[in-house]
Amino acid sequence: MDLQHQAKIVDGIREKMQGKINERIFVKVDLGRSRIHENVGTLVQTHQSVFIVELEQGRGRISKQSFQYADILTGKVEIYQNNKAMFGPFNIVPDAPLVEPSKQPRKKKRLRPSKPIEQRIRLNSSQVAMLVERIKAESEANKKDGKEIVLELSKNFTDKKD
């Protein structure tokens, strides 16, 4: 994407933001390393290369934060209004219109298969012995009530040889 095309996109973002002054917006900022800040605030001012938002912190505190329009272009800052994204991903093709947020492709979440229980629970021999004694005591107490507890243990050991 050349600089002229980026400048046109930033101008489009600035114009759209100027129409939203004194309106409530939701700001999502990606700070890297899985750090994401999400705040609700009011768009206060727009300038040539930055816009200023009064963010509601908590307990009635308000802080002013400035963001660059280029951060929206790169995706580090996302702006939402009425639970809808104001800006979607931008086209790389020059002279192409901005992609509307409603026409964004949805990403599918990849589900990870869960690990078998044998891999999730690892006990040493003393922990196993304590667990067996506890289950035996509970089963003796439950036998009086007519309930029965069945305990099955499998023993899978791998010997490491040097």
Coordinates of N, CA and C in Angstrom, one line a residue:
M1 N 0.9 -1.2 0.0 CA 0.0 0.0 0.0 C 0.9 1.2 0.0
D2 N 0.7 2.1 -1.0 CA 1.6 3.3 -1.1 C 1.1 4.4 -0.1
L3 N 2.0 5.4 0.1 CA 1.7 6.4 1.0 C 0.5 7.3 0.7
Q4 N 0.3 7.5 -0.6 CA -0.9 8.3 -1.0 C -2.2 7.6 -0.7
H5 N -2.2 6.3 -0.9 CA -3.4 5.5 -0.5 C -3.6 5.5 1.0
Q6 N -2.6 5.3 1.8 CA -2.7 5.4 3.2 C -3.2 6.7 3.7
A7 N -2.7 7.8 3.0 CA -3.2 9.2 3.4 C -4.7 9.3 3.1
K8 N -5.2 8.8 2.0 CA -6.6 8.8 1.7 C -7.4 8.1 2.7
I9 N -6.9 6.9 3.2 CA -7.6 6.2 4.2 C -7.7 6.9 5.5
V10 N -6.5 7.5 5.9 CA -6.5 8.3 7.1 C -7.4 9.5 7.1
D11 N -7.5 10.1 5.9 CA -8.4 11.2 5.8 C -9.9 10.8 5.9
G12 N -10.2 9.6 5.4 CA -11.5 9.0 5.5 C -11.8 8.7 7.0
I13 N -10.9 8.2 7.7 CA -11.1 7.9 9.1 C -11.3 9.2 9.9
R14 N -10.5 10.2 9.6 CA -10.6 11.5 10.3 C -12.0 12.1 10.1
E15 N -12.4 12.1 8.8 CA -13.8 12.7 8.5 C -14.9 11.9 9.3
K16 N -14.8 10.6 9.3 CA -15.8 9.9 10.0 C -15.8 10.1 11.5
M17 N -14.6 10.3 12.1 CA -14.4 10.6 13.5 C -14.9 12.0 13.8
Q18 N -14.7 12.9 12.9 CA -15.2 14.3 13.2 C -16.7 14.4 13.3
G19 N -17.4 13.5 12.6 CA -18.8 13.4 12.7 C -19.3 12.8 14.0
K20 N -18.4 12.2 14.8 CA -18.8 11.5 16.0 C -18.4 12.2 17.3
I21 N -18.0 13.5 17.2 CA -17.6 14.3 18.4 C -18.7 14.3 19.4
N22 N -18.3 14.2 20.7 CA -19.3 14.2 21.8 C -20.2 13.0 21.8
E23 N -19.9 12.0 21.2 CA -20.6 10.7 21.2 C -19.8 9.7 22.0
R24 N -20.6 8.7 22.6 CA -19.9 7.7 23.4 C -19.4 6.6 22.4
I25 N -18.2 6.1 22.7 CA -17.6 5.1 21.9 C -16.9 4.1 22.8
F26 N -16.7 2.9 22.3 CA -16.0 1.8 23.0 C -14.6 1.7 22.3
V27 N -13.5 1.8 23.0 CA -12.2 1.8 22.5 C -11.5 0.5 22.9
K28 N -10.9 -0.2 22.0 CA -10.2 -1.5 22.3 C -8.8 -1.3 21.7
V29 N -7.8 -1.3 22.6 CA -6.4 -1.0 22.3 C -5.6 -2.2 22.5
D30 N -4.8 -2.7 21.4 CA -3.9 -3.8 21.5 C -2.5 -3.3 21.8
L31 N -2.0 -3.6 23.0 CA -0.7 -3.1 23.4 C 0.4 -4.1 23.2
G32 N 0.1 -5.3 22.6 CA 1.1 -6.3 22.3 C 1.2 -7.2 23.5
R33 N 1.8 -8.4 23.3 CA 2.1 -9.4 24.3 C 0.8 -9.7 25.0
S34 N -0.3 -9.9 24.3 CA -1.6 -10.3 24.8 C -2.2 -9.3 25.8
R35 N -1.8 -8.1 25.7 CA -2.3 -7.0 26.6 C -3.3 -6.2 25.8
I36 N -4.6 -6.3 26.2 CA -5.6 -5.5 25.5 C -6.4 -4.7 26.5
H37 N -6.5 -3.4 26.3 CA -7.3 -2.6 27.2 C -8.6 -2.2 26.5
E38 N -9.7 -2.3 27.2 CA -11.0 -2.0 26.6 C -11.6 -0.9 27.6
N39 N -12.1 0.2 27.0 CA -12.7 1.2 27.8 C -13.8 1.9 27.0
V40 N -14.7 2.5 27.8 CA -15.8 3.3 27.2 C -15.5 4.7 27.5
G41 N -15.8 5.6 26.5 CA -15.5 7.0 26.7 C -16.3 7.8 25.7
T42 N -15.9 9.1 25.7 CA -16.5 10.1 24.8 C -15.5 10.7 23.9
L43 N -15.7 10.7 22.6 CA -14.8 11.4 21.7 C -14.9 12.9 21.9
V44 N -13.8 13.5 22.3 CA -13.8 14.9 22.6 C -13.3 15.8 21.5
Q45 N -12.2 15.5 20.9 CA -11.6 16.4 19.9 C -11.0 15.5 18.8
T46 N -10.9 16.1 17.6 CA -10.2 15.5 16.5 C -9.2 16.5 16.0
H47 N -8.0 16.1 15.7 CA -6.9 17.0 15.2 C -6.4 16.4 13.9
Q48 N -5.4 16.9 13.3 CA -4.9 16.5 12.0 C -4.5 15.0 12.0
S49 N -3.7 14.6 13.0 CA -3.3 13.2 13.0 C -3.7 12.4 14.2
V50 N -4.3 13.1 15.2 CA -4.7 12.4 16.4 C -6.2 12.7 16.8
F51 N -6.8 11.9 17.6 CA -8.1 12.2 18.2 C -8.0 11.9 19.7
I52 N -8.8 12.7 20.5 CA -8.7 12.6 21.9 C -10.1 12.0 22.5
V53 N -9.9 11.1 23.4 CA -11.1 10.4 24.0 C -11.0 10.6 25.5
E54 N -12.1 10.9 26.1 CA -12.2 10.9 27.6 C -12.7 9.5 28.0
L55 N -11.8 8.8 28.6 CA -12.1 7.4 29.0 C -12.6 7.3 30.4
E56 N -13.6 6.5 30.7 CA -14.2 6.3 32.0 C -13.4 5.2 32.7
Q57 N -12.7 5.6 33.8 CA -11.8 4.6 34.4 C -12.5 3.8 35.4
G58 N -13.2 4.3 36.3 CA -13.8 3.6 37.4 C -13.9 4.5 38.6
R59 N -14.9 4.3 39.4 CA -15.2 5.2 40.6 C -15.3 6.6 40.1
G60 N -15.9 6.9 39.0 CA -16.1 8.2 38.5 C -14.9 9.0 37.9
R61 N -13.8 8.3 37.8 CA -12.6 8.9 37.3 C -12.6 9.0 35.8
I62 N -12.1 10.0 35.2 CA -12.0 10.2 33.8 C -10.6 10.5 33.4
S63 N -10.1 9.9 32.4 CA -8.7 10.2 31.9 C -8.8 10.5 30.4
K64 N -8.0 11.4 29.9 CA -7.9 11.7 28.5 C -6.8 10.9 27.9
Q65 N -7.1 10.4 26.7 CA -6.2 9.5 26.0 C -6.2 10.0 24.5
S66 N -5.1 10.1 23.9 CA -5.0 10.4 22.5 C -4.6 9.2 21.7
F67 N -5.1 9.1 20.5 CA -4.8 8.0 19.6 C -4.6 8.6 18.2
Q68 N -3.8 7.9 17.5 CA -3.5 8.3 16.1 C -4.5 7.6 15.1
Y69 N -4.8 8.2 14.1 CA -5.7 7.6 13.1 C -5.0 6.4 12.4
A70 N -3.6 6.5 12.3 CA -2.8 5.4 11.8 C -3.0 4.2 12.6
D71 N -3.2 4.3 13.9 CA -3.4 3.1 14.8 C -4.7 2.4 14.4
I72 N -5.7 3.1 13.9 CA -6.9 2.4 13.4 C -6.6 1.7 12.1
L73 N -5.8 2.4 11.3 CA -5.4 1.8 10.0 C -4.7 0.5 10.2
T74 N -3.7 0.4 11.2 CA -2.9 -0.8 11.4 C -3.7 -1.8 12.3
G75 N -4.8 -1.4 12.9 CA -5.5 -2.4 13.7 C -5.2 -2.4 15.1
K76 N -4.3 -1.5 15.6 CA -3.9 -1.5 17.0 C -5.0 -0.9 17.9
V77 N -5.8 -0.1 17.3 CA -6.9 0.5 18.0 C -8.2 0.2 17.2
E78 N -9.2 -0.3 17.9 CA -10.5 -0.5 17.3 C -11.6 0.3 18.0
I79 N -12.4 0.9 17.2 CA -13.5 1.8 17.7 C -14.8 1.2 17.4
Y80 N -15.7 1.1 18.5 CA -17.0 0.5 18.3 C -18.0 1.6 18.8
Q81 N -19.2 1.6 18.1 CA -20.3 2.4 18.6 C -21.6 1.6 18.4
N82 N -22.4 1.5 19.5 CA -23.6 0.7 19.5 C -23.3 -0.7 19.1
N83 N -22.2 -1.3 19.7 CA -21.8 -2.7 19.5 C -21.5 -3.0 18.1
K84 N -21.2 -2.0 17.3 CA -20.7 -2.3 15.9 C -19.4 -1.6 15.6
A85 N -18.5 -2.3 14.9 CA -17.2 -1.7 14.6 C -17.4 -0.5 13.6
M86 N -16.8 0.6 13.9 CA -16.9 1.8 13.1 C -16.0 1.6 11.8
F87 N -14.9 0.9 11.9 CA -14.0 0.7 10.8 C -13.7 -0.8 10.7
G88 N -13.7 -1.3 9.5 CA -13.3 -2.7 9.3 C -11.9 -2.8 8.7
P89 N -11.5 -4.0 8.3 CA -10.2 -4.1 7.6 C -10.2 -3.2 6.3
F90 N -9.1 -2.7 6.0 CA -9.0 -1.8 4.9 C -8.5 -2.5 3.6
N91 N -9.0 -2.1 2.5 CA -8.6 -2.7 1.2 C -7.1 -2.2 0.9
I92 N -6.4 -3.1 0.3 CA -5.0 -2.7 -0.1 C -5.0 -2.2 -1.5
V93 N -6.0 -2.5 -2.2 CA -6.1 -2.0 -3.6 C -6.3 -0.5 -3.7
P94 N -5.4 0.3 -4.4 CA -5.6 1.7 -4.4 C -7.0 2.1 -5.1
D95 N -7.5 3.2 -4.6 CA -8.8 3.8 -5.1 C -10.0 2.8 -4.9
A96 N -9.9 1.9 -4.0 CA -11.0 1.0 -3.6 C -11.7 1.6 -2.4
P97 N -13.0 1.5 -2.3 CA -13.7 2.1 -1.1 C -13.3 1.2 0.2
L98 N -13.6 1.8 1.3 CA -13.3 1.2 2.6 C -14.3 0.0 2.7
V99 N -13.9 -1.1 3.3 CA -14.8 -2.2 3.5 C -15.7 -1.9 4.7
E100 N -17.0 -2.1 4.5 CA -17.9 -1.8 5.6 C -17.8 -2.9 6.7
P101 N -17.9 -2.5 7.9 CA -17.7 -3.5 9.0 C -18.7 -4.6 9.0
S102 N -19.9 -4.4 8.4 CA -20.9 -5.5 8.4 C -20.6 -6.5 7.4
K103 N -19.7 -6.2 6.4 CA -19.3 -7.2 5.4 C -17.9 -7.8 5.6
Q104 N -17.5 -7.8 6.9 CA -16.2 -8.4 7.2 C -16.4 -9.9 7.3
P105 N -15.4 -10.6 6.8 CA -15.4 -12.0 6.9 C -15.3 -12.4 8.4
R106 N -16.1 -13.4 8.8 CA -16.0 -13.9 10.2 C -14.9 -14.9 10.3
K107 N -14.1 -14.8 11.4 CA -13.1 -15.8 11.6 C -13.7 -16.9 12.5
K108 N -13.4 -18.2 12.1 CA -13.8 -19.3 12.8 C -12.9 -19.6 13.9
K109 N -13.4 -19.9 15.1 CA -12.5 -20.2 16.2 C -12.1 -21.7 16.1
R110 N -10.9 -22.0 16.2 CA -10.4 -23.4 16.2 C -10.5 -24.0 17.6
L111 N -11.2 -25.1 17.6 CA -11.3 -25.8 18.9 C -10.1 -26.7 19.1
R112 N -9.5 -26.7 20.2 CA -8.5 -27.6 20.5 C -9.1 -28.9 21.1
P113 N -8.6 -30.1 20.7 CA -9.1 -31.3 21.3 C -8.6 -31.3 22.7
S114 N -9.5 -31.8 23.6 CA -9.1 -31.9 25.0 C -8.2 -33.1 25.2
K115 N -7.3 -33.0 26.2 CA -6.4 -34.1 26.4 C -7.1 -35.2 27.2
P116 N -6.7 -36.4 27.0 CA -7.3 -37.5 27.7 C -7.0 -37.3 29.2
I117 N -7.9 -37.9 30.1 CA -7.7 -37.6 31.5 C -6.4 -38.2 32.0
E118 N -5.9 -39.2 31.4 CA -4.6 -39.8 31.8 C -3.5 -38.8 31.7
Q119 N -3.6 -37.9 30.8 CA -2.5 -36.9 30.6 C -2.8 -35.7 31.5
R120 N -4.0 -35.5 32.0 CA -4.3 -34.3 32.8 C -4.0 -34.5 34.3
I121 N -4.1 -35.8 34.7 CA -3.9 -36.0 36.1 C -2.7 -36.9 36.3
R122 N -1.7 -36.4 37.1 CA -0.5 -37.1 37.4 C -0.3 -37.1 38.8
L123 N -0.3 -38.3 39.5 CA -0.1 -38.4 40.9 C 1.2 -39.2 41.2
N124 N 1.9 -38.8 42.2 CA 3.0 -39.7 42.6 C 2.5 -40.8 43.5
S125 N 3.3 -41.7 43.9 CA 2.8 -42.9 44.6 C 2.2 -42.6 46.0
S126 N 2.8 -41.6 46.7 CA 2.2 -41.3 48.0 C 0.8 -40.6 47.9
Q127 N 0.6 -39.8 46.8 CA -0.7 -39.2 46.6 C -1.7 -40.3 46.2
V128 N -1.3 -41.3 45.4 CA -2.2 -42.4 45.0 C -2.6 -43.2 46.3
A129 N -1.6 -43.5 47.2 CA -1.9 -44.2 48.4 C -2.9 -43.5 49.3
M130 N -2.7 -42.2 49.4 CA -3.7 -41.4 50.2 C -5.0 -41.4 49.6
L131 N -5.1 -41.3 48.3 CA -6.4 -41.3 47.6 C -7.1 -42.6 47.7
V132 N -6.4 -43.7 47.6 CA -7.0 -45.0 47.8 C -7.5 -45.2 49.2
E133 N -6.7 -44.8 50.2 CA -7.2 -44.9 51.6 C -8.5 -44.0 51.8
R134 N -8.5 -42.9 51.3 CA -9.7 -42.0 51.4 C -10.9 -42.6 50.8
I135 N -10.7 -43.2 49.6 CA -11.8 -43.8 48.9 C -12.3 -45.0 49.6
K136 N -11.4 -45.8 50.2 CA -11.8 -47.0 50.9 C -12.6 -46.6 52.1
A137 N -12.2 -45.5 52.8 CA -12.9 -45.0 54.0 C -14.3 -44.6 53.6
E138 N -14.4 -43.8 52.5 CA -15.7 -43.4 52.1 C -16.6 -44.5 51.6
S139 N -16.0 -45.5 51.0 CA -16.9 -46.7 50.5 C -17.4 -47.5 51.7
E140 N -16.6 -47.6 52.8 CA -17.0 -48.3 54.0 C -18.2 -47.5 54.6
A141 N -18.1 -46.2 54.6 CA -19.2 -45.3 55.2 C -20.5 -45.5 54.3
N142 N -20.3 -45.5 53.0 CA -21.4 -45.6 52.1 C -22.0 -47.0 52.0
K143 N -21.3 -48.1 52.4 CA -21.9 -49.4 52.4 C -23.0 -49.5 53.4
K144 N -22.9 -48.7 54.5 CA -24.0 -48.7 55.5 C -25.3 -48.2 54.9
D145 N -25.1 -47.2 53.9 CA -26.3 -46.6 53.3 C -26.8 -47.4 52.1
G146 N -26.1 -48.5 51.8 CA -26.5 -49.3 50.6 C -25.9 -48.8 49.3
K147 N -24.9 -47.9 49.4 CA -24.3 -47.4 48.2 C -22.9 -48.1 48.0
E148 N -22.5 -48.3 46.8 CA -21.2 -48.9 46.6 C -20.4 -48.1 45.6
I149 N -19.1 -48.0 46.0 CA -18.1 -47.2 45.2 C -17.2 -48.2 44.5
V150 N -17.0 -48.1 43.2 CA -16.1 -49.0 42.5 C -14.8 -48.2 42.1
L151 N -13.7 -48.7 42.4 CA -12.4 -48.0 42.2 C -11.6 -48.8 41.2
E152 N -11.2 -48.2 40.1 CA -10.3 -48.9 39.2 C -9.1 -48.0 38.9
L153 N -8.0 -48.6 39.1 CA -6.7 -47.9 38.8 C -5.9 -48.7 37.8
S154 N -5.4 -47.9 36.9 CA -4.5 -48.6 35.9 C -3.1 -48.1 36.2
K155 N -2.2 -49.0 35.9 CA -0.8 -48.7 36.3 C 0.0 -48.7 35.0
N156 N 0.4 -47.5 34.6 CA 1.2 -47.3 33.4 C 2.5 -46.6 33.7
F157 N 3.6 -47.3 33.8 CA 4.9 -46.7 34.1 C 5.8 -46.9 32.9
T158 N 6.6 -45.9 32.7 CA 7.7 -46.0 31.7 C 9.0 -45.8 32.4
D159 N 9.9 -46.8 32.2 CA 11.2 -46.7 32.9 C 12.1 -45.9 31.9
K160 N 12.8 -45.0 32.5 CA 13.8 -44.3 31.7 C 15.2 -44.9 32.0
K161 N 15.8 -45.4 31.0 CA 17.1 -46.0 31.1 C 18.2 -45.2 30.4
D162 N 19.2 -45.0 31.2 CA 20.3 -44.1 30.6 C 21.2 -44.9 29.7

